[in-house]
PDB file of C-alpha atoms in Angstrom:
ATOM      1  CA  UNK A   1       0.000   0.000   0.000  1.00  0.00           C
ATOM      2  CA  UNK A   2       1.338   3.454  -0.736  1.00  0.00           C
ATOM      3  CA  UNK A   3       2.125   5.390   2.057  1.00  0.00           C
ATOM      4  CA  UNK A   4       1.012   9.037   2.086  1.00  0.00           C
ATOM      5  CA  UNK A   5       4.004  10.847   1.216  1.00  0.00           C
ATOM      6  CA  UNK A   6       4.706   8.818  -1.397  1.00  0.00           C
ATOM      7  CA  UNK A   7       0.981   9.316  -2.534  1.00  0.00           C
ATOM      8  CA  UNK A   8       1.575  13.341  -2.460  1.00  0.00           C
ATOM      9  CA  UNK A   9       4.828  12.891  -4.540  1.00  0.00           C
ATOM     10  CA  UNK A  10       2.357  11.747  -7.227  1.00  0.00           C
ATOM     11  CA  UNK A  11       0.328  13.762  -7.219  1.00  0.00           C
ATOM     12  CA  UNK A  12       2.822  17.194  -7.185  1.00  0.00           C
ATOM     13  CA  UNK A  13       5.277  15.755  -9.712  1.00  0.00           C
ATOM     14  CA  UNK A  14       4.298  17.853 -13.086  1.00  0.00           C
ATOM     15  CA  UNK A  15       3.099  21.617 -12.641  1.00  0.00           C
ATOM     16  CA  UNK A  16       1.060  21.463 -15.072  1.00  0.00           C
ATOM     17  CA  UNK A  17      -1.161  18.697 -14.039  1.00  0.00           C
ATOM     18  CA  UNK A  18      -1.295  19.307 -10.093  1.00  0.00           C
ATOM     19  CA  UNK A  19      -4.742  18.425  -8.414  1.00  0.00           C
ATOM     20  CA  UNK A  20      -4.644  20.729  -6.168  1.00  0.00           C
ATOM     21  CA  UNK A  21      -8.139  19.915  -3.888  1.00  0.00           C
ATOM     22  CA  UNK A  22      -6.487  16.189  -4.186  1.00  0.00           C
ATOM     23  CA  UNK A  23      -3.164  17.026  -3.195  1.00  0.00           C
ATOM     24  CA  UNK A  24      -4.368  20.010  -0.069  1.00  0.00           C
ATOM     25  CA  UNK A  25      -6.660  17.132   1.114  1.00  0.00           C
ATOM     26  CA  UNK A  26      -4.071  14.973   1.819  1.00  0.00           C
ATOM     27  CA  UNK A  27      -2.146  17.307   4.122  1.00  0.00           C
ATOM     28  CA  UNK A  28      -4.278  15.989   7.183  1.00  0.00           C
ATOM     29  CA  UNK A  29      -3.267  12.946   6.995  1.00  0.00           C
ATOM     30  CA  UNK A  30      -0.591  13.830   8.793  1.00  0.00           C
ATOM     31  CA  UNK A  31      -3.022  14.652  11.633  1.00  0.00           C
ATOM     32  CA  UNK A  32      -4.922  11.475  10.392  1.00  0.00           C
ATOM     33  CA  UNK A  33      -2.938   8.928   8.304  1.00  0.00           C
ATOM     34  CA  UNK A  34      -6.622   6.982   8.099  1.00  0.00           C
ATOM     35  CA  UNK A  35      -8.257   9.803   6.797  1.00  0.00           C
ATOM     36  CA  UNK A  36     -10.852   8.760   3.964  1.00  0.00           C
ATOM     37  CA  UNK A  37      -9.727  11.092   0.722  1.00  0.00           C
ATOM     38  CA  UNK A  38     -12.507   9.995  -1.088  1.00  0.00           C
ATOM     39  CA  UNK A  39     -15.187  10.065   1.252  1.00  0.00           C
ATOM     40  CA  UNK A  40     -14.515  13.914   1.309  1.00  0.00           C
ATOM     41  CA  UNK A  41     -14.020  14.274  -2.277  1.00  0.00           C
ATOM     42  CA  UNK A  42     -17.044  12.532  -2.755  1.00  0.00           C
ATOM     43  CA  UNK A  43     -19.012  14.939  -0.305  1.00  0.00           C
ATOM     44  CA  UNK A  44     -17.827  18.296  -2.527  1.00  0.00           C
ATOM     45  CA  UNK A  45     -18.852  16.699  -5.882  1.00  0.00           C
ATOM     46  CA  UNK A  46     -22.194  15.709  -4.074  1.00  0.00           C
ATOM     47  CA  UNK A  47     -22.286  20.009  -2.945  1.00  0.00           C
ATOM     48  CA  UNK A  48     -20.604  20.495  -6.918  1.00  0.00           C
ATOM     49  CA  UNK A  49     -23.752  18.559  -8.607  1.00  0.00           C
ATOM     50  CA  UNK A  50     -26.389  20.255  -6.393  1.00  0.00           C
ATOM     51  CA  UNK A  51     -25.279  23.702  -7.270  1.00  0.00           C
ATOM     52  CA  UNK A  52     -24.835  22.286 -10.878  1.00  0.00           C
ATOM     53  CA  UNK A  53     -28.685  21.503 -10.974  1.00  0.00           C
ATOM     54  CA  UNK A  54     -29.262  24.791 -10.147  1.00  0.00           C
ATOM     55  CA  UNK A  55     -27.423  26.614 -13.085  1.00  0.00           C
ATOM     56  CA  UNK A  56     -29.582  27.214 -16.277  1.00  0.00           C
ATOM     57  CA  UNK A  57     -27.749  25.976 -19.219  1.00  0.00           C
ATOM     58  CA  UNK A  58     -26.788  28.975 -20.247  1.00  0.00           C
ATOM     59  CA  UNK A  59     -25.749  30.413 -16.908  1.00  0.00           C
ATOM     60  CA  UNK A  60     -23.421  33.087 -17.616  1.00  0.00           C
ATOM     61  CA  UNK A  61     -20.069  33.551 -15.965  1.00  0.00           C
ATOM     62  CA  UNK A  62     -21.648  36.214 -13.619  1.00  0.00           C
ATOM     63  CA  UNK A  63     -24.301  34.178 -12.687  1.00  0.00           C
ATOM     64  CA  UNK A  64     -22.441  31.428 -11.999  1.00  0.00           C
ATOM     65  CA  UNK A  65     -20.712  33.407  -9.607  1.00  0.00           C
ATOM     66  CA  UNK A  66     -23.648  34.784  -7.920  1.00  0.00           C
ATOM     67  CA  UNK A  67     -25.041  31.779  -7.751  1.00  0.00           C
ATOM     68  CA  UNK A  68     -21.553  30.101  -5.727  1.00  0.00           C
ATOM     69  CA  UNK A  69     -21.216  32.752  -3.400  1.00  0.00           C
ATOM     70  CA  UNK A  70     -24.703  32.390  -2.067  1.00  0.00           C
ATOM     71  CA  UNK A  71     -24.515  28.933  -1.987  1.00  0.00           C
ATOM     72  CA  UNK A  72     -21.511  28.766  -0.354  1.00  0.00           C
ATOM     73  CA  UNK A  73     -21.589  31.532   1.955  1.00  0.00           C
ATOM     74  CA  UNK A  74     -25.557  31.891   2.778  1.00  0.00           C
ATOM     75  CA  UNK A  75     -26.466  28.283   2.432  1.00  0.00           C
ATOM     76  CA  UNK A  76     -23.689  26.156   3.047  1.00  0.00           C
ATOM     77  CA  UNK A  77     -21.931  29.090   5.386  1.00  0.00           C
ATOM     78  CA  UNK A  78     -18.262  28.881   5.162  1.00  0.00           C
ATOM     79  CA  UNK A  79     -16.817  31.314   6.605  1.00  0.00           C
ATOM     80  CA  UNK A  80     -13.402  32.553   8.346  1.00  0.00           C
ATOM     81  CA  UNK A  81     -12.854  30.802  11.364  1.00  0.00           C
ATOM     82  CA  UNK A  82     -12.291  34.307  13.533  1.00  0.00           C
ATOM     83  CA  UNK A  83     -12.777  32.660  16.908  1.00  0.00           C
ATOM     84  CA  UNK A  84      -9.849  30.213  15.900  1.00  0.00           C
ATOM     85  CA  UNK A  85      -7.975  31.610  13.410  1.00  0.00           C
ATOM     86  CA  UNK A  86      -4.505  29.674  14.474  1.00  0.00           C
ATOM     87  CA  UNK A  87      -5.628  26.284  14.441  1.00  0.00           C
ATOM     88  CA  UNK A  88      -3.862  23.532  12.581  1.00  0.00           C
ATOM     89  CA  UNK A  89      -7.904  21.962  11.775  1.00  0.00           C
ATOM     90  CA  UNK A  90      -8.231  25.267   9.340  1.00  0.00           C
ATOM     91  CA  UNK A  91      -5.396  24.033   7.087  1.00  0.00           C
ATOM     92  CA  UNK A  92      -7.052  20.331   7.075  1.00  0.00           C
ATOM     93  CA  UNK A  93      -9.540  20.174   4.204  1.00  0.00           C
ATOM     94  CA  UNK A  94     -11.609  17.840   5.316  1.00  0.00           C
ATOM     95  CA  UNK A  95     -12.363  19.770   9.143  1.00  0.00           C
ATOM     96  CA  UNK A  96     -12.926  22.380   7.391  1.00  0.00           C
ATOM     97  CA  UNK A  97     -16.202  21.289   5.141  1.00  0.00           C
ATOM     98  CA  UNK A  98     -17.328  19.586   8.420  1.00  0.00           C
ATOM     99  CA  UNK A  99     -17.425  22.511  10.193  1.00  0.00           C
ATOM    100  CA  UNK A 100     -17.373  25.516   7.608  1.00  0.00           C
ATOM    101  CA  UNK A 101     -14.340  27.113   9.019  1.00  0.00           C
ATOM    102  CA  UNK A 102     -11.326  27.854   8.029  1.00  0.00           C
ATOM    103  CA  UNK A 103      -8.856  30.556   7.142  1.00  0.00           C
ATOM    104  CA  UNK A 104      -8.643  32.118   3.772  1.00  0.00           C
ATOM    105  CA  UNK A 105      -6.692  29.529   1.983  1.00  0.00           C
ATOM    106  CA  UNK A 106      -8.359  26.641   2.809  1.00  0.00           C
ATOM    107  CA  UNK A 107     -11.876  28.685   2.263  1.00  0.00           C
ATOM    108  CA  UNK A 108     -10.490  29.305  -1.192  1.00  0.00           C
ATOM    109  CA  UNK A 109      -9.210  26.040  -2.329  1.00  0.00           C
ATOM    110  CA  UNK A 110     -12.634  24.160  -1.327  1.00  0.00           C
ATOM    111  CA  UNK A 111     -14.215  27.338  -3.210  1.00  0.00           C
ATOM    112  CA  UNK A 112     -12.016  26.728  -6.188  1.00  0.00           C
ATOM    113  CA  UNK A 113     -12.642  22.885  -6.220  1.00  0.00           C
ATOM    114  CA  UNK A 114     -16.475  23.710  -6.856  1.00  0.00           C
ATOM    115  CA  UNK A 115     -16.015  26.727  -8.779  1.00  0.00           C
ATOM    116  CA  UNK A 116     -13.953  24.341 -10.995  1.00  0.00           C
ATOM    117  CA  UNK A 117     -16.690  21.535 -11.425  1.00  0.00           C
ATOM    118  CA  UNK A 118     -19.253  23.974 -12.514  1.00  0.00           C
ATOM    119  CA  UNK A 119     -16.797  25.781 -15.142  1.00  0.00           C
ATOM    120  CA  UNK A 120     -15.817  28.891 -12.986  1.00  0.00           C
ATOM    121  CA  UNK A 121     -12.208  29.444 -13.717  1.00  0.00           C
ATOM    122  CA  UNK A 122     -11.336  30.746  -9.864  1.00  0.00           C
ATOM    123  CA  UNK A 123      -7.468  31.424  -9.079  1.00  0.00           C
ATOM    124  CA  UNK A 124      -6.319  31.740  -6.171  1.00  0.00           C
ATOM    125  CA  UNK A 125      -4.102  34.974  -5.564  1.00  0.00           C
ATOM    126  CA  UNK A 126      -0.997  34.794  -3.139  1.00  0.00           C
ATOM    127  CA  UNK A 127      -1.727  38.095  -1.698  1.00  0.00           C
ATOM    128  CA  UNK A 128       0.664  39.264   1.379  1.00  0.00           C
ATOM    129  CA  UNK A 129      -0.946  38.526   4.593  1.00  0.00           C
ATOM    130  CA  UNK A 130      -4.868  37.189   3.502  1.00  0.00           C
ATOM    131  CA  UNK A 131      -4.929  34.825   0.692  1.00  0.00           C
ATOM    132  CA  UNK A 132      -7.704  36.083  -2.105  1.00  0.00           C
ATOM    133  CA  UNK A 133      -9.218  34.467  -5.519  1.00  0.00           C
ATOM    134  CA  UNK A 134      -9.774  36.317  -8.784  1.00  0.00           C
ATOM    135  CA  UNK A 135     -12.224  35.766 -11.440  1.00  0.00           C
ATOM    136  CA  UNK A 136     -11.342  37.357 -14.913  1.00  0.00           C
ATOM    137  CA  UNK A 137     -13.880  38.876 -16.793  1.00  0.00           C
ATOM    138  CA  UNK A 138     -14.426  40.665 -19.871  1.00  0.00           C
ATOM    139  CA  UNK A 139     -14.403  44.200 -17.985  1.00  0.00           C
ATOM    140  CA  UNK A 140     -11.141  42.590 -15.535  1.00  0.00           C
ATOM    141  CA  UNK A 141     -10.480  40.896 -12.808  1.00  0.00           C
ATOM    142  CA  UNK A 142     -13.273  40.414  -9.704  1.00  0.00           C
ATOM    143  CA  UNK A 143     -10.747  40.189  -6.501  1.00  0.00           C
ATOM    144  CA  UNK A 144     -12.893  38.327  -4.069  1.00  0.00           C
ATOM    145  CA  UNK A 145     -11.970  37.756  -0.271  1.00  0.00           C
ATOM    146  CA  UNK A 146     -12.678  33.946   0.667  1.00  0.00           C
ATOM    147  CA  UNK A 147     -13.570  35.202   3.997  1.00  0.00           C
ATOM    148  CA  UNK A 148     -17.073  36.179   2.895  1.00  0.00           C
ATOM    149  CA  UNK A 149     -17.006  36.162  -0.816  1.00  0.00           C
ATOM    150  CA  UNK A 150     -16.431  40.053  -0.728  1.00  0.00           C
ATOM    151  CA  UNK A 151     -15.433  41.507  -4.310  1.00  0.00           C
ATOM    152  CA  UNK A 152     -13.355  43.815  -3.472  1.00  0.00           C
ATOM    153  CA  UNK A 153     -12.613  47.628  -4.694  1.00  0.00           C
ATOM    154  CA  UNK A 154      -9.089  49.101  -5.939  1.00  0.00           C
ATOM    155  CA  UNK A 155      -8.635  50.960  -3.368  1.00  0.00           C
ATOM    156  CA  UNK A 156      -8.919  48.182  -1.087  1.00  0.00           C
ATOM    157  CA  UNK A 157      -6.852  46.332  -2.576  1.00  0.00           C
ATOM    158  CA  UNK A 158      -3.975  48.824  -2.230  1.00  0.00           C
ATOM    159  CA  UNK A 159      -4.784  49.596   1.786  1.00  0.00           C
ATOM    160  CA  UNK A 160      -4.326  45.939   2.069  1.00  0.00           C
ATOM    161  CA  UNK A 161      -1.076  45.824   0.371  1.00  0.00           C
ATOM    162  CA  UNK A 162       0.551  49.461   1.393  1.00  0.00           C
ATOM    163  CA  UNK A 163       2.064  47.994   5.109  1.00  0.00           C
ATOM    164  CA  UNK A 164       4.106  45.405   3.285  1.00  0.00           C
ATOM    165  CA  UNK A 165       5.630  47.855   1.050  1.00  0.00           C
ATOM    166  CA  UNK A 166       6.935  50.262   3.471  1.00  0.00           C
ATOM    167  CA  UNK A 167      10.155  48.742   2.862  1.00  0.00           C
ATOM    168  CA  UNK A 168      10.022  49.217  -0.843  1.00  0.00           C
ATOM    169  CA  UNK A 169       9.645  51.842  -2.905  1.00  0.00           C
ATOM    170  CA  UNK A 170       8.029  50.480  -5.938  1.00  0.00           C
ATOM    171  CA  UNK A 171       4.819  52.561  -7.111  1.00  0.00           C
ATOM    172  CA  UNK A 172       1.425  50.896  -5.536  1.00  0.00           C
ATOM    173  CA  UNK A 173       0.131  49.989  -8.947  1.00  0.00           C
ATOM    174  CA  UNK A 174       2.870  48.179 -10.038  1.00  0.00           C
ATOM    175  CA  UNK A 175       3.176  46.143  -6.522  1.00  0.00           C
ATOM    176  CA  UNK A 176      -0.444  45.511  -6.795  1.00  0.00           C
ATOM    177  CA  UNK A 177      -0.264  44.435 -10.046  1.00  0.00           C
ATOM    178  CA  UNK A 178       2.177  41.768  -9.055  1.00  0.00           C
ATOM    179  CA  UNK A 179       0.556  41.061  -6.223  1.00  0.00           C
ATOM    180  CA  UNK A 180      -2.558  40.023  -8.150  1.00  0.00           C
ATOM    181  CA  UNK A 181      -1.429  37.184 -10.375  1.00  0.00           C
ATOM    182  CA  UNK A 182      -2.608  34.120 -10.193  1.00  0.00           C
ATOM    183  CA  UNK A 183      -0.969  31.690  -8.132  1.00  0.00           C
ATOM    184  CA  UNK A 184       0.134  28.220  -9.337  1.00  0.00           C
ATOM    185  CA  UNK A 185      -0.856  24.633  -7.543  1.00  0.00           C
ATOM    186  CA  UNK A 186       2.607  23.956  -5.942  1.00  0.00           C
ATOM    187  CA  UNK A 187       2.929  27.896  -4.223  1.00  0.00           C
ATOM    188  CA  UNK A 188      -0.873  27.118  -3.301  1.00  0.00           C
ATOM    189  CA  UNK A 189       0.253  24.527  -1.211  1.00  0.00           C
ATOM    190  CA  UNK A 190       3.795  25.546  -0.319  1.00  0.00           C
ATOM    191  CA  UNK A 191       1.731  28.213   1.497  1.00  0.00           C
ATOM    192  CA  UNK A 192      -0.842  26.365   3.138  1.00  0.00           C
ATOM    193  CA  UNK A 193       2.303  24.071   4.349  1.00  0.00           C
ATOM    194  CA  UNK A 194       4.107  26.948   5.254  1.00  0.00           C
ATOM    195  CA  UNK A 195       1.140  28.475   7.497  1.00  0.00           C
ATOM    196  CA  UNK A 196       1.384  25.075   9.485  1.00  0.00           C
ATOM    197  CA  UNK A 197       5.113  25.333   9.661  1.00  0.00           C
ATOM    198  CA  UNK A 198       5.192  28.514  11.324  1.00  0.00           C
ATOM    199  CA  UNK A 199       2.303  27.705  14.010  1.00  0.00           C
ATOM    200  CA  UNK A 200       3.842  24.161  14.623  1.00  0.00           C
ATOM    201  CA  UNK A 201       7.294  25.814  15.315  1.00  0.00           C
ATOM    202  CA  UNK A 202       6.163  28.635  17.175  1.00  0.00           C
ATOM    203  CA  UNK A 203       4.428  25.412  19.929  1.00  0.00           C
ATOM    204  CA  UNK A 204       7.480  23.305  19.332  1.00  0.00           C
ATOM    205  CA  UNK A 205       5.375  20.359  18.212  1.00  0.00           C
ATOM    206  CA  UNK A 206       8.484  18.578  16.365  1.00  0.00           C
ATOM    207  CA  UNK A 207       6.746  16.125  14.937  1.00  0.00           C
ATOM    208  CA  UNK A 208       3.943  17.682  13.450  1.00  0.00           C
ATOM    209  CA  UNK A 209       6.848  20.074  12.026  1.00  0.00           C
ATOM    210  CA  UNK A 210       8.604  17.170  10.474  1.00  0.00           C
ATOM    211  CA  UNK A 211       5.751  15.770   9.170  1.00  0.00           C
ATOM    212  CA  UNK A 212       5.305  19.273   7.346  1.00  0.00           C
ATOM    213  CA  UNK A 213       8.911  19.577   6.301  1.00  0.00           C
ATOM    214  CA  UNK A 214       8.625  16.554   4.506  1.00  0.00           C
ATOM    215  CA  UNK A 215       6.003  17.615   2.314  1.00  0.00           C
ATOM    216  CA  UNK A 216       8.052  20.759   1.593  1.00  0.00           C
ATOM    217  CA  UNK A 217      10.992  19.192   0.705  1.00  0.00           C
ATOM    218  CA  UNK A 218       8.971  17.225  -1.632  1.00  0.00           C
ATOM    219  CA  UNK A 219       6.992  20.054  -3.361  1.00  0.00           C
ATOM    220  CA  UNK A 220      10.607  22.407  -3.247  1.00  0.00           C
ATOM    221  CA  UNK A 221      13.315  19.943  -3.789  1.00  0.00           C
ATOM    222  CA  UNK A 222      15.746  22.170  -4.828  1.00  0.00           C
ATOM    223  CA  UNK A 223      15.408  24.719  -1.395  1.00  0.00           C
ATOM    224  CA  UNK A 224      18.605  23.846   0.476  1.00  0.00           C
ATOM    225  CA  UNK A 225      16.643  26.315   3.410  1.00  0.00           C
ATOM    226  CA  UNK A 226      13.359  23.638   3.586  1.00  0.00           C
ATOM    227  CA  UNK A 227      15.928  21.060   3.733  1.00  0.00           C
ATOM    228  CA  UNK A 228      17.815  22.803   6.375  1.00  0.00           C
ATOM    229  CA  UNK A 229      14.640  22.967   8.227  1.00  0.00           C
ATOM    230  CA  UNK A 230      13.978  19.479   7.929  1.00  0.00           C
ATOM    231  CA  UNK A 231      17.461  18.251   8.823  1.00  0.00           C
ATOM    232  CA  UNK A 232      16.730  20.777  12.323  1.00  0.00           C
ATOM    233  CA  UNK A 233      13.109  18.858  13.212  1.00  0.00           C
ATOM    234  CA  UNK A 234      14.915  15.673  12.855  1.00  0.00           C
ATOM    235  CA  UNK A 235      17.491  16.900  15.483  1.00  0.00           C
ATOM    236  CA  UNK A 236      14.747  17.938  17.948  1.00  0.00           C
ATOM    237  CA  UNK A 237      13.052  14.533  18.150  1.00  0.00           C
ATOM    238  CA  UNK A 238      16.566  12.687  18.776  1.00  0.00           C
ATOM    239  CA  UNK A 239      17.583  11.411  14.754  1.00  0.00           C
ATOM    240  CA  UNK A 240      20.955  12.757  14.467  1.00  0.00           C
ATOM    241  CA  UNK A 241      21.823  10.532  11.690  1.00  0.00           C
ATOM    242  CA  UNK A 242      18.879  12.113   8.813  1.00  0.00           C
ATOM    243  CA  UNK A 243      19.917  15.533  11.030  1.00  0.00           C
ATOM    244  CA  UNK A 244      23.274  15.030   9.867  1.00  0.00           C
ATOM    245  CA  UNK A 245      22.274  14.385   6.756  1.00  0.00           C
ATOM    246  CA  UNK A 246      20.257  17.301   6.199  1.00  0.00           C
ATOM    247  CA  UNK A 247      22.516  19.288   7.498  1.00  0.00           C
ATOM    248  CA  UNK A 248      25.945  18.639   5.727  1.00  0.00           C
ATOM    249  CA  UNK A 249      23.888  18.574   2.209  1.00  0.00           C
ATOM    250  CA  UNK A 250      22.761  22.355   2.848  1.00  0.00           C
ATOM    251  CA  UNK A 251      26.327  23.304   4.079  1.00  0.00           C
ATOM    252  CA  UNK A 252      27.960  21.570   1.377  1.00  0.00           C
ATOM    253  CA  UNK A 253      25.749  24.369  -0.612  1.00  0.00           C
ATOM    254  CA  UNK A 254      25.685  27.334   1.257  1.00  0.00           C
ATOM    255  CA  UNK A 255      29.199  27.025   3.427  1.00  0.00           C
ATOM    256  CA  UNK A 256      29.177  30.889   3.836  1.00  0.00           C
ATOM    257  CA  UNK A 257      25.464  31.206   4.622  1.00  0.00           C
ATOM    258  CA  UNK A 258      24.750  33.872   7.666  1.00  0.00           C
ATOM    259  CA  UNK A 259      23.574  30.066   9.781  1.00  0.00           C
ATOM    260  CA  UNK A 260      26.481  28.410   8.472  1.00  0.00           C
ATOM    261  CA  UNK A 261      28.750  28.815  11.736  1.00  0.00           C
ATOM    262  CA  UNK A 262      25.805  27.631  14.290  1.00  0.00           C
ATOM    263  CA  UNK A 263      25.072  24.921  12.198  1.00  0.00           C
ATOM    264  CA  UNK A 264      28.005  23.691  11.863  1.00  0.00           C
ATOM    265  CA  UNK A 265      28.965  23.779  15.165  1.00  0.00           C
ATOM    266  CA  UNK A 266      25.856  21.211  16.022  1.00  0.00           C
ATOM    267  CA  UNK A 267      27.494  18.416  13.525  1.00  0.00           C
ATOM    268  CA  UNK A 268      30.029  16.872  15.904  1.00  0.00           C
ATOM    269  CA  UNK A 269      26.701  16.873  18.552  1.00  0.00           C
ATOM    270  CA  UNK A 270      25.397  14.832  15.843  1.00  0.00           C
ATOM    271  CA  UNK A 271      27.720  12.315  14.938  1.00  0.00           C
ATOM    272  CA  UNK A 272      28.909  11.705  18.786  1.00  0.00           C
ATOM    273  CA  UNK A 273      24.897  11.035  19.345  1.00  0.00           C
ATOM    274  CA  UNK A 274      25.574   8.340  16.008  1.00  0.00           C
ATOM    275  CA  UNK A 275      27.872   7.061  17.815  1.00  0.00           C
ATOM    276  CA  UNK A 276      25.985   6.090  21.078  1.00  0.00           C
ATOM    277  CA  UNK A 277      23.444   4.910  19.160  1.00  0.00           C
ATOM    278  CA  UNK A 278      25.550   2.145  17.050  1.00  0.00           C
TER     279      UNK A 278
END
C-alpha cells in the first residue's frame, strides 16, 4: 500500500497537471494517516452537482458566480474561522467542510474545487498577509476575499497591500499588479504548508513540524533552506543521523550562509549522538 508521502509525490510531480483539492486534502493525513480522501471528495462533488442543478444551461459567468457565493456563503456558510484563526484543523480540508471554518486559503481552495466543477475558472491569488481568488472577466479581474465572498474595490486592494511595502519603494500599482497574479498549484500549497510550519514551530510540536517539512521538501526539492529545516526537526526529536544528513547537504551548498557557523557547530553533537546509538 502506498504510504502518504509517497501518494503526495504523485500527485505534485508535473506543474502542469497538479490536483490541487487532491493534493491540499491529503495534508491531514498527517493529523490522520486513516483519513478517507474519497469520502470527502465525494461529499464536494455531491455540494458540486447540487449547485450544478441549479445553473440554467446557459448560466453566464456572472451568474455562476452569484449563484456560488450564495450557496456557499448563505447556504452552506463557510466562513473565516475568527474565533480560531490559528488552528492547525483550518489548514485540514476535510475539518474544514465539516465545520465551515477555516482561514482564507483553505476557504479558497474548497471554493475553487467547486467553482472548478461547474466551469468557474477561480485562481487563487498569493496576496501578502490574507490569501484572495480572482475571477477574470471581460471588464477585468473580480478580486474576491474567501472570507465572505467580498469583491473587493481598488482601493482596497492597495490599503491591504501598502504595510508590506513600506520597505520598498516600488509605485502601488505596479506592486499591486504583481501582487494580483494568479498563483500556481505547488505555491498554493507551499503556502498552506508553510502556514502550518510557522504555528507548529512557534508550539514546538516537532513532529507535526517534520511531518510538514517533509512535504516541503517534496513540493521544493531544490530549497537547500526547507531542507535545512527538515534536517533541524529531525534533530529535535533525537535522529541525528537524517539531522546530519540534512545538514551537511545544505552546508555543502551554502558554506558561507549567515547560519552556516551555528550549524556547523551542532554536527560533531550529531555524529557523537551516532555514535551512542551504534
Amino acid at each position: 500500500m502506498i504510504n502518504s508521502l509517497d501518494y503526495f509525490a504523485s500527485l505534485v510531480q508535473q506543474d502542469h497537471s497538479i490536483p490541487l483539492f487532491e493534493a491540499a486534502l491529503t495534508i491531514a493525513q498527517d493529523a490522520e494517516p486513516q483519513l478517507d480522501l474519497a469520502a470527502s471528495q465525494a461529499e464536494i462533488d455531491t455540494l458540486a452537482a447540487k449547485l450544478q442543478r441549479r445553473l440554467p444551461p446557459d448560466a453566464s459567468v456572472m451568474q455562476k458566480l452569484r449563484m456560488l457565493n450564495h450557496f456557499f456563503y448563505s447556504e452552506l456558510g463557510f466562513s473565516g474561522n475568527v474565533n480560531d484563526y490559528y488552528a492547525a484543523d483550518n489548514s485540514y480540508l476535510h475539518r474544514v467542510i465539516s465545520s465551515r471554518r477555516g482561514i482564507p486559503i483553505s476557504l479558497a481552495v474548497v471554493y475553487m474545487e467547486l467553482a472548478e466543477q461547474i466551469d468557474l475558472d477561480v485562481k487563487g491569488v498569493s496576496f501578502p498577509g490574507h490569501f484572495l481568488m480572482k475571477l477574470s472577466v471581460q471588464s477585468g479581474d473580480i478580486i474576491l476575499d474567501p472570507f465572505n465572498g467580498a469583491s473587493l474595490s481598488l482601493e482596497e486592494l492597495e490599503e491591504r497591500l501598502e504595510p508590506f511595502l513600506e520597505q520598498h519603494d516600488y509605485p502601488i500599482d505596479v506592486a499591486l499588479t504583481a501582487h494580483l497574479q494568479a498563483a500556481e498549484p505547488r505555491d498554493i500549497l507551499v503556502r498552506m504548508l508553510r502556514n502550518l510550519k510557522l504555528l507548529f514551530l512557534e508550539r514546538e510540536e516537532w513532529e507535526r513540524l517534520l511531518s510538514v517539512q517533509q512535504r516541503l521538501v517534496i513540493l521544493l526539492p531544490r530549497d537547500l533552506v526547507e531542507r535545512r529545516d527538515r534536517g533541524l526537526a529531525y534533530a529535535n526529536l533525537e535522529c541525528p543521523q537524517a539531522a546530519l544528513e540534512d545538514l551537511e547537504a545544505y552546508l555543502k551548498r551554502r558554506p558561507y550562509a549567515i547560519d552556516a557557523e551555528m550549524l556547523q557547530q551542532k554536527l560533531p553533537e550529531l555524529r557523537a549522538a551516532i555514535k551512542r546509538l551504534n
